[in-house]
């Protein structure tokens, strides 16, 4: 005859198994979200695997590290201190700053100057960046050269760097590197709308939304999915939120045309770039295509097999214009 103590042990064992099953099912059907504030915006890391305190601390350190490299709003950041300098020979720079400037250089060359990170003084004069001193004039032709072998920068022309169009994407890339080194392969890393997505949300590809720029309530304009768990980076540039008004009441947008040194006034409400290279690549390209006319941007994107979506206001409705690579990739 089975005694009562043995029955109790069997019941406890079965209850324990049930609890383990419930815990496993719960963990396998949820995502883990870690978020915070930085760079004047919000950031979010979403994974299907648990992020322990060590990982969370490391992610915060990456965000803070890039902030102290690239932020114009921190007086002691690396780029702010460089902006205080006049023309100088061989300024020693960090590897992070070298990589950010190198990416920017490549996008400037690709877009024939439509992308330019040397416009900090103009951003400041329009109220979109801090002033390091009262002198907003430039002298000579602004330029800079990089030396990778000894990590130095030569800056000429009295300009100020503005890295706001690439730094968030670079920070995303650095977090992604950390996650993958630690065997996280299903994630979304997003900072201020610039993001990289990889893998699956358990059994499904991730589903992402691009904001409808005609709606202030953050309505959805376009849904995107990373087909078959593909790793892609996405960045959107638009003037529908970040703008000021001049003393004459004229709308002044935060993106500046390098050719005219004035804020842009183009037909596209927003430009979204999907890159298979990196978030920094997508971030900088989205700004460049936002500066260019829609037709010239589409032409350049198609020549370089780039997936880009332009949302253009056409009378009373929105026109969604896709490059060839977007159609072929079937992101929507």
Coordinates of C-alpha atoms in Angstrom, one line a residue, residues 18 32 43 61 79 81 87 107 109 111 121 128 134 138 141 149 242 302 309 332:
X18 CA 4.2 21.9 -14.1
X32 CA 12.8 41.2 -22.9
X43 CA 16.5 54.0 -26.8
X61 CA 28.4 51.9 -21.0
X79 CA 33.8 66.3 -30.6
X81 CA 36.5 69.9 -27.5
X87 CA 42.8 74.9 -37.4
X107 CA 28.6 58.9 -47.6
X109 CA 31.7 61.0 -51.5
X111 CA 26.3 61.5 -52.5
X121 CA 27.9 76.5 -37.1
X128 CA 19.5 73.1 -33.7
X134 CA 30.1 83.6 -30.4
X138 CA 34.1 80.2 -41.2
X141 CA 37.4 75.9 -47.4
X149 CA 47.6 54.4 -38.7
X242 CA 12.1 68.9 -35.8
X302 CA 18.9 52.6 -57.8
X309 CA 11.1 54.7 -49.3
X332 CA 6.6 45.3 -46.7

